[in-house]
Coordinates of C-alpha atoms in Angstrom, one line a residue:
Chain X
M9 CA -24.1 -14.2 71.1
A10 CA -24.7 -15.7 67.7
H11 CA -27.5 -14.3 65.5
I12 CA -29.3 -17.7 65.4
K13 CA -29.5 -20.5 68.0
L14 CA -26.4 -22.5 67.7
E15 CA -25.1 -25.3 70.0
E16 CA -23.1 -23.9 72.8
G17 CA -19.4 -24.5 73.1
V18 CA -19.0 -25.2 69.4
P19 CA -16.6 -22.6 67.9
G20 CA -16.6 -20.8 64.6
I21 CA -17.9 -22.4 61.5
R22 CA -18.6 -25.6 63.4
G23 CA -21.6 -24.0 65.0
P24 CA -23.5 -23.4 61.7
M25 CA -22.1 -26.7 60.3
V26 CA -23.8 -28.6 63.1
F27 CA -26.9 -26.5 62.6
S28 CA -27.1 -27.3 58.9
P29 CA -25.9 -30.8 58.0
E30 CA -27.3 -30.6 54.4
T31 CA -25.0 -27.7 53.4
T32 CA -22.2 -29.0 55.6
K33 CA -21.7 -32.1 53.5
P34 CA -20.8 -30.4 50.2
M35 CA -18.9 -27.6 52.1
R36 CA -16.6 -30.1 53.8
E37 CA -16.0 -32.1 50.6
F38 CA -15.2 -28.8 48.8
V39 CA -12.8 -27.5 51.4
D40 CA -11.0 -30.9 51.6
V41 CA -10.4 -31.1 47.9
L42 CA -9.6 -27.4 47.7
L43 CA -6.9 -27.4 50.4
R44 CA -5.8 -31.0 50.4
G45 CA -6.7 -32.6 47.1
P46 CA -4.0 -34.2 45.0
H47 CA -5.0 -32.4 41.8
S48 CA -3.3 -29.1 42.9
T49 CA 0.2 -28.1 42.1
L50 CA 0.4 -26.0 45.3
T51 CA 1.4 -27.8 48.5
A52 CA -1.2 -28.2 51.3
A53 CA 0.9 -25.7 53.3
E54 CA 0.8 -23.1 50.5
R55 CA -2.9 -23.5 50.1
E56 CA -3.5 -23.1 53.9
M57 CA -1.3 -20.0 53.8
I58 CA -3.5 -18.4 51.1
A59 CA -6.6 -19.3 53.1
T60 CA -5.1 -17.8 56.2
Y61 CA -3.9 -14.6 54.5
V62 CA -7.4 -14.0 52.9
S63 CA -9.1 -14.7 56.2
S64 CA -6.8 -12.2 57.9
E65 CA -7.5 -9.6 55.3
N66 CA -11.2 -10.2 55.9
D67 CA -10.6 -9.9 59.7
C68 CA -12.1 -13.3 60.5
Y69 CA -10.5 -14.4 63.8
Y70 CA -11.6 -18.0 63.7
C71 CA -10.7 -18.7 60.1
Q72 CA -7.3 -17.0 60.2
H73 CA -6.3 -18.9 63.4
S74 CA -7.6 -22.3 62.5
H75 CA -6.1 -22.3 59.0
G76 CA -3.0 -20.5 60.2
A77 CA -2.5 -23.3 62.7
A78 CA -3.1 -25.9 59.9
A79 CA -0.5 -24.1 57.7
A80 CA 2.0 -24.0 60.6
E81 CA 1.5 -27.6 61.4
H82 CA 2.2 -28.5 57.8
L83 CA 5.5 -26.7 58.3
N84 CA 6.7 -28.4 61.5
G85 CA 5.0 -25.9 63.7
N86 CA 6.4 -22.7 62.1
Y87 CA 3.8 -20.3 63.6
E88 CA 6.3 -17.3 63.2
L89 CA 6.1 -17.6 59.4
I90 CA 2.4 -17.4 59.5
D91 CA 2.5 -14.3 61.6
Q92 CA 5.0 -12.7 59.2
I93 CA 2.8 -13.5 56.2
K94 CA -0.2 -11.9 57.8
R95 CA 1.8 -8.8 58.8
D96 CA 3.6 -8.4 55.4
Y97 CA 4.0 -11.3 53.1
A98 CA 6.4 -9.3 50.9
T99 CA 9.2 -9.5 53.5
A100 CA 8.3 -13.1 54.6
P101 CA 10.7 -15.9 53.7
V102 CA 8.5 -17.6 51.1
S103 CA 9.0 -18.2 47.4
E104 CA 8.6 -15.4 44.9
K105 CA 5.9 -17.4 43.2
L106 CA 3.9 -17.6 46.4
K107 CA 4.2 -13.9 47.0
A108 CA 2.8 -13.3 43.5
L109 CA -0.1 -15.6 44.3
F110 CA -0.7 -13.7 47.6
A111 CA -1.0 -10.6 45.5
V112 CA -3.6 -12.3 43.2
A113 CA -5.5 -13.5 46.3
K114 CA -5.6 -10.0 47.8
K115 CA -7.2 -8.7 44.6
V116 CA -9.8 -11.4 44.7
Q117 CA -10.5 -10.6 48.3
T118 CA -11.3 -7.0 47.4
G119 CA -13.4 -8.1 44.3
G120 CA -13.0 -10.5 41.4
K121 CA -12.7 -7.7 38.8
N122 CA -9.7 -6.3 40.6
V123 CA -7.4 -9.1 39.3
T124 CA -5.5 -7.7 36.3
T125 CA -3.6 -9.3 33.5
A126 CA -0.5 -7.8 35.0
D127 CA -1.2 -9.6 38.3
V128 CA -1.5 -12.9 36.5
E129 CA 1.5 -12.2 34.3
A130 CA 3.6 -11.4 37.4
A131 CA 2.6 -14.8 38.9
R132 CA 3.4 -16.6 35.6
A133 CA 6.8 -14.9 35.5
K134 CA 7.6 -16.4 38.9
G135 CA 6.6 -19.9 37.6
A136 CA 2.9 -20.1 38.4
T137 CA 0.9 -22.4 36.2
D138 CA -2.7 -22.0 35.1
R139 CA -3.6 -24.6 37.8
D140 CA -1.8 -22.5 40.5
I141 CA -3.6 -19.4 39.4
H142 CA -7.0 -21.1 39.3
D143 CA -6.5 -22.7 42.7
T144 CA -5.4 -19.4 44.2
V145 CA -8.4 -17.5 42.8
L146 CA -10.8 -20.2 44.1
I147 CA -9.2 -20.5 47.5
A148 CA -9.3 -16.7 47.9
A149 CA -13.0 -16.7 46.7
A150 CA -13.9 -19.6 49.0
F151 CA -12.6 -17.8 52.0
C152 CA -14.6 -14.8 51.1
M153 CA -17.5 -17.2 51.6
F154 CA -16.3 -19.1 54.7
N155 CA -15.3 -15.8 56.5
R156 CA -18.7 -14.3 55.8
Y157 CA -20.5 -17.4 57.0
V158 CA -18.6 -17.4 60.3
D159 CA -18.9 -13.6 61.0
G160 CA -22.3 -13.1 59.3
L161 CA -23.9 -15.3 61.9
A162 CA -21.7 -13.9 64.8
T163 CA -20.4 -17.3 65.8
W164 CA -18.5 -17.9 69.0
Q165 CA -14.7 -17.5 68.3
P166 CA -12.6 -18.3 71.4
E167 CA -9.1 -16.8 71.6
D168 CA -7.4 -19.8 73.0
P169 CA -4.1 -20.5 71.0
E170 CA -4.0 -24.1 72.3
M171 CA -7.4 -24.8 70.9
Y172 CA -6.3 -23.6 67.4
K173 CA -3.1 -25.5 67.7
T174 CA -4.8 -28.8 68.4
M175 CA -7.3 -28.0 65.6
G176 CA -4.4 -27.2 63.2
K177 CA -2.7 -30.5 64.0
R178 CA -5.9 -32.4 63.3
L179 CA -6.6 -30.5 60.0
A180 CA -3.1 -31.0 58.8
T181 CA -3.1 -34.7 59.4
T182 CA -6.7 -36.0 59.0
G183 CA -8.3 -33.2 57.0
Y184 CA -11.8 -31.9 56.8
L185 CA -13.8 -35.0 56.0
T186 CA -13.8 -37.0 59.3
T187 CA -17.2 -36.9 60.9
G188 CA -17.9 -36.4 64.6
W189 CA -15.2 -33.7 65.0
E190 CA -17.7 -30.9 65.6
R191 CA -18.3 -31.5 69.3
P192 CA -17.4 -31.4 72.0
V193 CA -14.7 -29.2 70.5
A194 CA -14.0 -26.7 73.2
K195 CA -13.4 -29.2 76.0
A196 CA -11.6 -31.9 74.0
E197 CA -9.3 -29.6 72.0
A198 CA -8.4 -27.1 74.7
K199 CA -6.6 -29.8 76.7
Chain W
M27 CA -9.8 -13.2 27.3
A28 CA -9.8 -15.3 30.5
H29 CA -6.7 -15.1 32.8
I30 CA -6.0 -18.8 32.3
N31 CA -6.5 -21.1 29.4
L32 CA -10.2 -22.1 29.4
P33 CA -12.2 -23.8 26.6
E34 CA -13.5 -21.2 24.3
G35 CA -17.2 -20.2 24.2
I36 CA -18.1 -21.8 27.5
P37 CA -19.9 -19.1 29.6
G38 CA -19.1 -17.9 33.1
I39 CA -18.5 -20.4 35.9
L40 CA -18.8 -23.3 33.5
G41 CA -15.3 -22.6 32.1
P42 CA -13.4 -22.9 35.3
M43 CA -15.7 -25.8 36.3
A44 CA -14.6 -27.7 33.2
F45 CA -11.0 -26.8 34.0
S46 CA -11.3 -28.1 37.5
P47 CA -13.9 -30.9 37.8
E48 CA -12.4 -31.9 41.2
T49 CA -13.7 -28.7 42.8
A50 CA -16.8 -28.4 40.5
V51 CA -18.5 -31.5 41.9
P52 CA -18.9 -30.2 45.5
L53 CA -19.5 -26.6 44.3
N54 CA -22.5 -27.8 42.2
A55 CA -23.7 -29.9 45.2
L56 CA -23.6 -26.8 47.4
A57 CA -25.5 -24.7 44.8
E58 CA -28.1 -27.5 44.5
V59 CA -28.8 -27.8 48.2
L60 CA -28.7 -24.0 48.8
L61 CA -30.9 -22.9 45.8
R62 CA -33.0 -25.8 44.7
A63 CA -33.5 -28.4 47.4
P64 CA -36.8 -28.3 49.5
N65 CA -36.7 -25.4 51.8
S66 CA -39.2 -23.1 53.5
L67 CA -37.8 -20.3 51.3
S68 CA -39.1 -20.7 47.7
Q69 CA -36.6 -21.5 44.9
G70 CA -37.5 -18.1 43.4
D71 CA -36.8 -16.2 46.7
R72 CA -33.4 -18.0 47.0
E73 CA -32.4 -17.3 43.4
M74 CA -33.4 -13.7 44.0
I75 CA -31.1 -13.5 47.0
A76 CA -28.3 -14.9 44.8
A77 CA -29.1 -12.5 42.0
Y78 CA -29.2 -9.5 44.3
V79 CA -25.8 -10.3 45.9
S80 CA -24.3 -10.9 42.5
S81 CA -25.6 -7.6 41.3
Q82 CA -24.1 -5.9 44.3
N83 CA -20.8 -7.6 43.4
D84 CA -21.3 -6.4 39.8
C85 CA -20.9 -9.9 38.5
F86 CA -22.8 -9.8 35.1
F87 CA -22.8 -13.6 34.5
C88 CA -24.1 -14.6 37.9
Q89 CA -26.7 -11.9 38.3
S90 CA -28.0 -12.7 34.8
V91 CA -28.2 -16.4 35.3
H92 CA -29.7 -16.4 38.8
G93 CA -31.9 -13.4 37.9
A94 CA -33.3 -15.4 35.0
A95 CA -33.9 -18.4 37.3
A96 CA -35.7 -16.2 39.8
A97 CA -37.8 -14.6 37.1
H98 CA -38.7 -18.0 35.7
Y99 CA -39.7 -19.5 39.0
W100 CA -41.9 -16.4 39.6
G101 CA -43.7 -16.7 36.3
D102 CA -41.4 -14.8 33.9
K103 CA -41.2 -11.7 36.0
E104 CA -38.0 -10.3 34.6
D105 CA -39.1 -6.7 35.3
L106 CA -39.6 -7.5 39.0
V107 CA -36.2 -9.1 39.3
R108 CA -34.6 -6.0 37.6
D109 CA -36.4 -3.6 39.9
L110 CA -35.5 -5.6 43.1
K111 CA -31.8 -5.5 42.1
R112 CA -32.0 -1.7 41.9
D113 CA -34.2 -1.2 45.0
F114 CA -35.7 -4.1 46.9
E115 CA -37.1 -2.0 49.7
S116 CA -39.9 -0.4 47.5
G117 CA -40.6 -3.5 45.5
P118 CA -43.8 -5.6 45.6
V119 CA -42.4 -8.5 47.6
S120 CA -43.1 -9.7 51.1
P121 CA -41.6 -7.7 54.1
K122 CA -39.8 -11.0 55.0
L123 CA -38.0 -11.2 51.7
K124 CA -37.0 -7.5 52.0
A125 CA -35.6 -8.1 55.4
L126 CA -33.6 -11.1 54.1
L127 CA -32.3 -9.2 51.2
A128 CA -31.2 -6.5 53.6
I129 CA -29.2 -9.2 55.5
A130 CA -27.8 -10.5 52.3
G131 CA -26.6 -7.0 51.4
K132 CA -24.8 -6.7 54.7
V133 CA -23.1 -10.1 54.2
Q134 CA -22.0 -8.9 50.7
K135 CA -20.1 -6.0 52.3
G136 CA -18.6 -8.2 55.0
G137 CA -19.8 -10.7 57.6
K138 CA -19.4 -8.4 60.5
N139 CA -21.8 -5.8 59.0
V140 CA -24.8 -8.0 59.9
T141 CA -26.3 -6.5 63.1
A142 CA -28.6 -7.9 65.7
A143 CA -31.1 -5.3 64.5
D144 CA -31.0 -6.7 60.9
V145 CA -31.7 -10.2 62.3
E146 CA -34.5 -8.9 64.6
R147 CA -36.2 -7.2 61.7
A148 CA -36.2 -10.5 59.7
R149 CA -37.5 -12.4 62.7
K150 CA -40.2 -9.9 63.2
E151 CA -41.3 -10.4 59.6
G152 CA -41.5 -14.2 60.3
A153 CA -38.1 -15.4 59.3
T154 CA -36.9 -18.6 61.1
D155 CA -33.4 -19.3 62.2
K156 CA -33.0 -21.7 59.3
E157 CA -34.1 -19.0 56.8
I158 CA -31.6 -16.5 58.3
H159 CA -28.9 -19.1 58.2
D160 CA -29.7 -20.0 54.6
T161 CA -29.8 -16.3 53.6
V162 CA -26.4 -15.6 55.1
L163 CA -24.9 -18.7 53.5
I164 CA -26.4 -18.0 50.0
A165 CA -25.1 -14.4 50.2
A166 CA -21.6 -15.7 51.4
A167 CA -21.6 -18.3 48.7
F168 CA -22.2 -15.8 46.0
C169 CA -19.4 -13.7 47.3
M170 CA -17.3 -16.8 46.4
F171 CA -19.0 -17.7 43.0
N172 CA -18.9 -14.0 41.8
R173 CA -15.1 -13.8 42.6
Y174 CA -14.4 -17.1 41.0
V175 CA -16.2 -16.0 37.8
D176 CA -14.7 -12.5 37.6
G177 CA -11.4 -13.2 39.2
L178 CA -10.5 -15.5 36.3
A179 CA -12.0 -13.0 33.7
T180 CA -14.4 -15.6 32.3
F181 CA -16.5 -15.0 29.2
A182 CA -20.1 -13.8 29.7
P183 CA -22.6 -13.8 26.8
T184 CA -24.6 -10.6 26.4
D185 CA -27.7 -12.1 24.7
P186 CA -30.6 -12.2 27.3
E187 CA -32.1 -15.2 25.5
R188 CA -29.2 -17.4 26.6
Y189 CA -29.8 -16.5 30.2
R190 CA -33.5 -17.2 29.9
E191 CA -32.6 -20.7 28.7
S192 CA -30.2 -21.1 31.6
G193 CA -32.9 -20.0 34.1
K194 CA -35.3 -22.6 32.7
R195 CA -32.6 -25.3 32.6
I196 CA -31.7 -24.6 36.3
A197 CA -35.4 -25.0 37.3
A198 CA -35.8 -28.2 35.2
E199 CA -32.5 -30.0 35.7
G200 CA -30.7 -28.3 38.6
Y201 CA -27.0 -27.7 39.2
I202 CA -25.5 -31.2 39.8
H203 CA -25.1 -32.1 36.1
S204 CA -24.5 -28.5 34.9
T205 CA -21.0 -29.4 33.5
D206 CA -21.9 -32.9 32.1
H207 CA -22.2 -31.7 28.5
L208 CA -18.9 -29.7 28.5
P209 CA -15.8 -30.9 26.8
K210 CA -13.3 -32.6 29.1
L211 CA -10.0 -30.8 29.4
A212 CA -6.6 -32.4 29.4
H213 CA -4.4 -30.8 31.9
G214 CA -2.1 -31.5 34.8

């Protein structure tokens, strides 16, 4: 049971988002620009992969599965790649640049000060721009927030792969800004 | 030196915010509603939660700015803020704020560390669901802001007077326009 009274049947972050519309508005705008905005030099798939990896390192079930599904749906349904990244990104078939950015994201996840000049230099050597490094640090930092929000309130996190798949499809196509998606999620999306 | 090319002399989070105005706008909007908008928790209490989490994350810039804001709201009580960062349980604040700071400390370590007992304690001291929600989200948000500031190795001034000025400016003007006076960067 969640730590506060949240609407039943609304999974993960959507529970507290329904509870607190005032904070939800800037959070949705933030996550949409962060993961889908045109300013970034990282693809939406790459950004969702970083979000998924950090959420997996933070052991947040809901976030790693919803963003993992969004990443996979950006990649024509390649769920196997997402599993590989979470298990061991070093051996996953992704670019060397993305691997170096995962390493930066991992340092951010353990604490901002852990990011070293060497980590940043390694990413730069593989072609990462300042923009790539900035976005990686902010995505990793942001998921240290979202994961804590979801788990810190002990939200309901169903383990139905189909629900996450439906969610991932919607996130990959329409994004995070559309209103009215919060409910009734469990019933509508499990089908 | 910062890990990426940021405008010189711009302190803390304002550097990356000037670098990336696209993300700065919703981040400032979130800070404003979390820390400054009308709420049953006072602005001072909310800034104190932010300062405490930032001190647990060892983020010098954030704990100094938000500590200065809390001290300003409480009537220039810098010593109180300093003492609470070290040991809030024995400080002269309400049992409710102590219980909320305890929850914030658990969130800082990881969301799953918050227990039903932590939440019960806060409820027993009069905290509402909304106040518990806001405490968890403020603590979570500062686990983001702190990592953003330190993960890019931003510049942090050491002069306490600069933070006092920031604290007063936050109280007077808020967060929405915090980057308006900064130089615009040309980048891709």
